[in-house]
Coordinates of C-alpha atoms in Angstrom, one line a residue:
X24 CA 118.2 100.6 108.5
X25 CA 117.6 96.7 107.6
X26 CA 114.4 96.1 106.4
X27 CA 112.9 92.5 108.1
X28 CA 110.3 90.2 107.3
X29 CA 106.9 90.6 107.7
X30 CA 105.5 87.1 108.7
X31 CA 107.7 84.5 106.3
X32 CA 111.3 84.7 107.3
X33 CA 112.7 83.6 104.5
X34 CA 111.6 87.1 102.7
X35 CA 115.1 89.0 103.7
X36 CA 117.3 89.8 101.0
X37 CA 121.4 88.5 101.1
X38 CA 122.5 92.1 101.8
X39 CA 120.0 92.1 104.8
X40 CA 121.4 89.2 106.1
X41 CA 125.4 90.3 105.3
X42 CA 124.7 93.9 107.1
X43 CA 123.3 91.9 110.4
X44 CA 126.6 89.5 110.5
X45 CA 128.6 92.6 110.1
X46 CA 126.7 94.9 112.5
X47 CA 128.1 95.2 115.8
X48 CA 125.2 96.0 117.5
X49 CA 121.7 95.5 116.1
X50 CA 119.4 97.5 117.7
X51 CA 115.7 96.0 117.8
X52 CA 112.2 96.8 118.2
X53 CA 111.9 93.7 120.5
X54 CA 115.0 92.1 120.8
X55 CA 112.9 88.9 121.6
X56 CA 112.1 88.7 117.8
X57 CA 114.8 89.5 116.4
X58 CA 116.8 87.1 118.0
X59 CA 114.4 84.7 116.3
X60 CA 115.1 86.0 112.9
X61 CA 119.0 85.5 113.6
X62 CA 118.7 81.9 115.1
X63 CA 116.1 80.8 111.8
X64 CA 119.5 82.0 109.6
X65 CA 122.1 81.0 111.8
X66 CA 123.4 84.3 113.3
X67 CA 124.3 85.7 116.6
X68 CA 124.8 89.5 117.1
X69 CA 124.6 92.0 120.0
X70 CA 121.1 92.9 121.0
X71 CA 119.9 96.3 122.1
X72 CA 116.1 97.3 122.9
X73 CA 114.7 100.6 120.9
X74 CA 111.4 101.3 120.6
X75 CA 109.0 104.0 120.9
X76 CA 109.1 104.0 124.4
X77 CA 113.0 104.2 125.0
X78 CA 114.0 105.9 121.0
X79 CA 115.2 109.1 122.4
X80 CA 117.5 107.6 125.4
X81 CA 118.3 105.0 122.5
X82 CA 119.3 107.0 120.3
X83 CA 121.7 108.8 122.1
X84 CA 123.5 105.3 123.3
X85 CA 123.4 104.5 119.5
X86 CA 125.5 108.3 118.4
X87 CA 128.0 106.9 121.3
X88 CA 128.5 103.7 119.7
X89 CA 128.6 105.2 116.4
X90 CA 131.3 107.9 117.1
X91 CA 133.5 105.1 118.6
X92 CA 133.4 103.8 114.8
X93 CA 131.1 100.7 115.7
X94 CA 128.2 100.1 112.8
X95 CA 124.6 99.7 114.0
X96 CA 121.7 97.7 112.2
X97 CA 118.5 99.3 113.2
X98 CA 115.5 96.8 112.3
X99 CA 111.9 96.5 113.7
X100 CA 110.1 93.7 114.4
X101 CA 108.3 93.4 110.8
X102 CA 108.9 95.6 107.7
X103 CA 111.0 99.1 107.5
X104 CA 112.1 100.9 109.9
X105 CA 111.0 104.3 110.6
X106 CA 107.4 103.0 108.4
X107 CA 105.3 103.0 111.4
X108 CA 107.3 101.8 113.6
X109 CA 110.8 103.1 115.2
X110 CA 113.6 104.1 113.8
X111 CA 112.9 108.1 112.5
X112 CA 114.0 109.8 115.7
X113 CA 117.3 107.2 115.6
X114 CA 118.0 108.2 111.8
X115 CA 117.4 112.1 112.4
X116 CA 119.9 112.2 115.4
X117 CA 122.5 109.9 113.8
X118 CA 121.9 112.3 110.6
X119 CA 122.8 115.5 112.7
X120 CA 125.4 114.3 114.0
X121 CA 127.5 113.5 110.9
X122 CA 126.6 110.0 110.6
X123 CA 125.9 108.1 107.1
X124 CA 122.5 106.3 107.6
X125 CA 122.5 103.4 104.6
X126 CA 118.9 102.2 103.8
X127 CA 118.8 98.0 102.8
X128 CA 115.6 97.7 101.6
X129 CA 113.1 94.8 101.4
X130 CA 109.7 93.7 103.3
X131 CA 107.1 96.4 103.7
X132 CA 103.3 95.1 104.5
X133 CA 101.8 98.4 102.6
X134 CA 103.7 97.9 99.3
X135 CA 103.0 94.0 99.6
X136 CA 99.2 94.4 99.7
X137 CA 98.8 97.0 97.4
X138 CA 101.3 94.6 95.0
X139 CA 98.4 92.3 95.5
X140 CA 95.2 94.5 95.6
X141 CA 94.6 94.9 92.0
X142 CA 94.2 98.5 91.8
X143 CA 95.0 100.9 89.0
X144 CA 97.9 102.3 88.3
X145 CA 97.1 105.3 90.1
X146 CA 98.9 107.5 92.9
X147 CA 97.8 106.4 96.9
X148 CA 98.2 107.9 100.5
X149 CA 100.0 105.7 103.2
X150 CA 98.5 107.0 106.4
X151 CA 99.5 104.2 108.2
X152 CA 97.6 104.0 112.2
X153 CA 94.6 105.4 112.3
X154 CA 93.7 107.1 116.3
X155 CA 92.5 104.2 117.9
X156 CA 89.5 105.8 119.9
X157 CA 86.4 106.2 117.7
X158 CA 86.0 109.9 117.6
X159 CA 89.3 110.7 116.7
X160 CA 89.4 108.5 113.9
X161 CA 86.4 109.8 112.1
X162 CA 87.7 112.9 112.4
X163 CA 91.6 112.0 111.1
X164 CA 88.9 109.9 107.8
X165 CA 86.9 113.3 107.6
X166 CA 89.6 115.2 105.1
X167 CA 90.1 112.0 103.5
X168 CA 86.6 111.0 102.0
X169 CA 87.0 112.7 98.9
X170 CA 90.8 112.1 98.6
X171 CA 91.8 111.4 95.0
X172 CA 94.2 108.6 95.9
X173 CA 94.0 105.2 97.1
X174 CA 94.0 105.1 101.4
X175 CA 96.4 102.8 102.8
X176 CA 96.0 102.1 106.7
X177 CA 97.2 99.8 109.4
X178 CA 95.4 98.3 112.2
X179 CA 95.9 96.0 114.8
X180 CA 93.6 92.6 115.4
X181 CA 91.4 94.3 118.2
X182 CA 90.3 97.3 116.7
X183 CA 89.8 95.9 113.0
X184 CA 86.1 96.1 113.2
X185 CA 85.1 99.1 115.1
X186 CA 87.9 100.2 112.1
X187 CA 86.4 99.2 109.1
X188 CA 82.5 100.5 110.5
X189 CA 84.2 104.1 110.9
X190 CA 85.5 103.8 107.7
X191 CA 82.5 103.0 106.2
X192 CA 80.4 105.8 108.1
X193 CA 83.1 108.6 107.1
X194 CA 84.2 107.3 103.7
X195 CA 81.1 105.5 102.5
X196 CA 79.5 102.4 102.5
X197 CA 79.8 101.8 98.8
X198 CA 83.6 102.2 98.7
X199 CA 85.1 99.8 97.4
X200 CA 88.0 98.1 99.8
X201 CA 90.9 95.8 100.1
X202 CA 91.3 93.7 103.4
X203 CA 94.5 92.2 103.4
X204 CA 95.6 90.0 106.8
X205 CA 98.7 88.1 108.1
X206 CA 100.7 89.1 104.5
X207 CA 103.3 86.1 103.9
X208 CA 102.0 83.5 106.4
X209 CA 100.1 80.4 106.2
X210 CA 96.6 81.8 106.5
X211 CA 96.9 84.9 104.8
X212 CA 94.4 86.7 103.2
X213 CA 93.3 89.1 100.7
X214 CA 90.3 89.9 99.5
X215 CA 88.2 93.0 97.9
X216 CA 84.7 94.4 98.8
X217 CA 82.5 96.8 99.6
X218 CA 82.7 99.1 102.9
X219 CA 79.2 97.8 104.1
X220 CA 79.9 93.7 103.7
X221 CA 83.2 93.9 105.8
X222 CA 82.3 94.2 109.3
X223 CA 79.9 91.2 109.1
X224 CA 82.5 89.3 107.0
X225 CA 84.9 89.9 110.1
X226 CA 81.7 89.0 113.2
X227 CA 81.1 85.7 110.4
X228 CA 84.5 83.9 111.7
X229 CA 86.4 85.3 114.6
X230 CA 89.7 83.7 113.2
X231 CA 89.4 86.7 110.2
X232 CA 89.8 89.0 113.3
X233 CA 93.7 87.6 113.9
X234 CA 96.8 89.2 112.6
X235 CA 98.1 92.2 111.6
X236 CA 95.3 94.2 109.0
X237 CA 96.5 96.8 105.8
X238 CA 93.3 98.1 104.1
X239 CA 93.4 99.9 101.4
X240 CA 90.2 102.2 100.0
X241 CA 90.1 102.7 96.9
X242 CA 90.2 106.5 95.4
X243 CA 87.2 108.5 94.5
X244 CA 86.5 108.4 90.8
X245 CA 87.9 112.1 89.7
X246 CA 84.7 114.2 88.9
X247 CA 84.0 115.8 85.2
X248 CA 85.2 118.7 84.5
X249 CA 82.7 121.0 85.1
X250 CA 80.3 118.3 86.6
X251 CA 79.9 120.7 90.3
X252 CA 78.7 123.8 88.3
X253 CA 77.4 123.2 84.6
X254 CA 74.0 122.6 86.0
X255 CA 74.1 126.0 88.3
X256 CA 75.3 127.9 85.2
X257 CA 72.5 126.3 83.2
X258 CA 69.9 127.0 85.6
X259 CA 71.2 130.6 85.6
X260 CA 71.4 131.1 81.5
X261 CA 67.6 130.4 81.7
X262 CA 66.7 133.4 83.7
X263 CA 69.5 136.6 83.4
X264 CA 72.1 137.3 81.1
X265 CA 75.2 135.5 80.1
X266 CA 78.0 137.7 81.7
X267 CA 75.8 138.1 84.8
X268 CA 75.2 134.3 85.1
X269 CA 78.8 133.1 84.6
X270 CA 79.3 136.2 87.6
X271 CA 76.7 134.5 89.4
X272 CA 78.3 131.2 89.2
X273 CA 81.9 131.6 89.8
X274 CA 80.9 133.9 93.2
X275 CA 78.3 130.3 94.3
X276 CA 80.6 127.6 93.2
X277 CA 84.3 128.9 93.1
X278 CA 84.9 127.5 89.4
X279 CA 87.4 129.5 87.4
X280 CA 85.8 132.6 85.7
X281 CA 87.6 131.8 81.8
X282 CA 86.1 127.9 82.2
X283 CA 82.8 129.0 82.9
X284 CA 82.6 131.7 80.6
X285 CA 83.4 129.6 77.7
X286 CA 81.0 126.9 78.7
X287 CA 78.4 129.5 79.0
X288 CA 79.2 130.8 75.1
X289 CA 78.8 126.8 74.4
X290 CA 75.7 126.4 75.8
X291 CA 74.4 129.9 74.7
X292 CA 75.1 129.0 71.3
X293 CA 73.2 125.5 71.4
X294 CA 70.3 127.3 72.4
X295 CA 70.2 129.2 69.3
X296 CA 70.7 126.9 67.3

């Protein structure tokens, strides 16, 4: 599994290029590009096509080759394989069947812009494609608007705007996020902003429309403890009993009984003072 470059193809590491010369096949997303890669560093291999519409009939070629002793380089047309593109169904067959599968790391475009992005040093979801019709796409956002972690997604150049407005409708138009287009090439991009100033920062200049897209939203600020139900229990101390009102509380808010039980003592206890 040979990791490739993502726009610049001089970003692929010695051992990348040493497992392609040694490779006797090199099986490729589009065989087309690759082929440019290899001529850009002056190598020549044997080319065969797998991608997601041929993997499984692929992969079975591939376990063929392999149990005649031959070594395959998988690669995809940018980035890691099996990262959004091909390669996972390849890996898990070659896997069952005995094979060692070696990882060669290097370019990946979700890594790159979040390298780039400025964020803190916090934990972040790769969900890669979103669905590309509308609908389905709010609803894959829906159980992610109060995610903790940063969102990473891909998108392609047609579908970036209708994108970034469903992002905004589902996630918020004051969330914060990172646009980040054509990583390593001569007009790439990066910049940061809120949900509700992209779309018209894309319809401004059609050219920002081009490439290959990774946003990133950033995570929602993690909430006080106690923020969702201190003013519930407070409410409730005013009018009935403490053990009733901390009842009363857990049963309406599903906070945990010991946390609100010693807030409530807290509170009680600042009133008579």
């Amino acid at each position: 599994m040979v990791a490739t470059p993502i726009g610049n193809l001089e970003d692929i590491s010695a051992r990348a290029l040493d497992s392609l010369a040694r490779a006797d096949t090199i099986a490729a997303e589009d065989t087309r590009v690759t082929a440019r890669l290899l001529e850009h560093h002056h190598l020549h291999g044997k080319l065969i096509a797998v991608h997601e519409h041929n993997e499984r009939q692929s992969a079975e070629r591939i376990i063929g080759e392999l149990a005649q002793g031959k070594t395959i380089a998988l690669v995809t047309d940018a980035g890691t394989p099996g990262v959004s593109d091909p390669g996972a169904l390849v890996v898990a067959r070659a896997r069952a069947a005995g094979f060692r599968v070696i990882p060669i790391p290097g370019p990946n475009a979700a890594v790159t812009a979040l390298s780039a992005a400025g964020l803190p040093d916090a934990p972040f979801l790769f969900f890669g494609f979103l669905p590309p019709k509308s609908a389905a796409r709010r609803k894959a956002l829906e159980p992610l608007r109060e995610s903790p972690y940063a969102l990473v997604f891909y998108e392609a150049p047609h579908r970036i705007v209708e994108c970034v407005e469903d992002l905004s409708r589902v996630l918020g138009e004051d969330r914060t996020v990172v646009i980040a287009r054509e990583l390593t090439k001569m007009f790439e991009e990066i910049h940061r902003f809120p949900l509700s100033d992209v779309a018209g920062w894309l319809r401004e200049n059609p050219d920002r429309q081009r490439g290959e897209f990774v946003l990133i939203a950033e995570s929602v600020p993690a909430k006080e403890p106690g923020a969702e139900w201190e003013p519930v229990l407070a409410a409730l101390l005013e009018e009935i009993p403490l053990a009733r009102a901390v009842k009363l509380t857990c049963k309406i808010t599903g906070a945990k009984k010991n946390l609100v039980y010693e807030r409530a003592l807290s509170l009680a206890a600042k009133t008579r003072d």
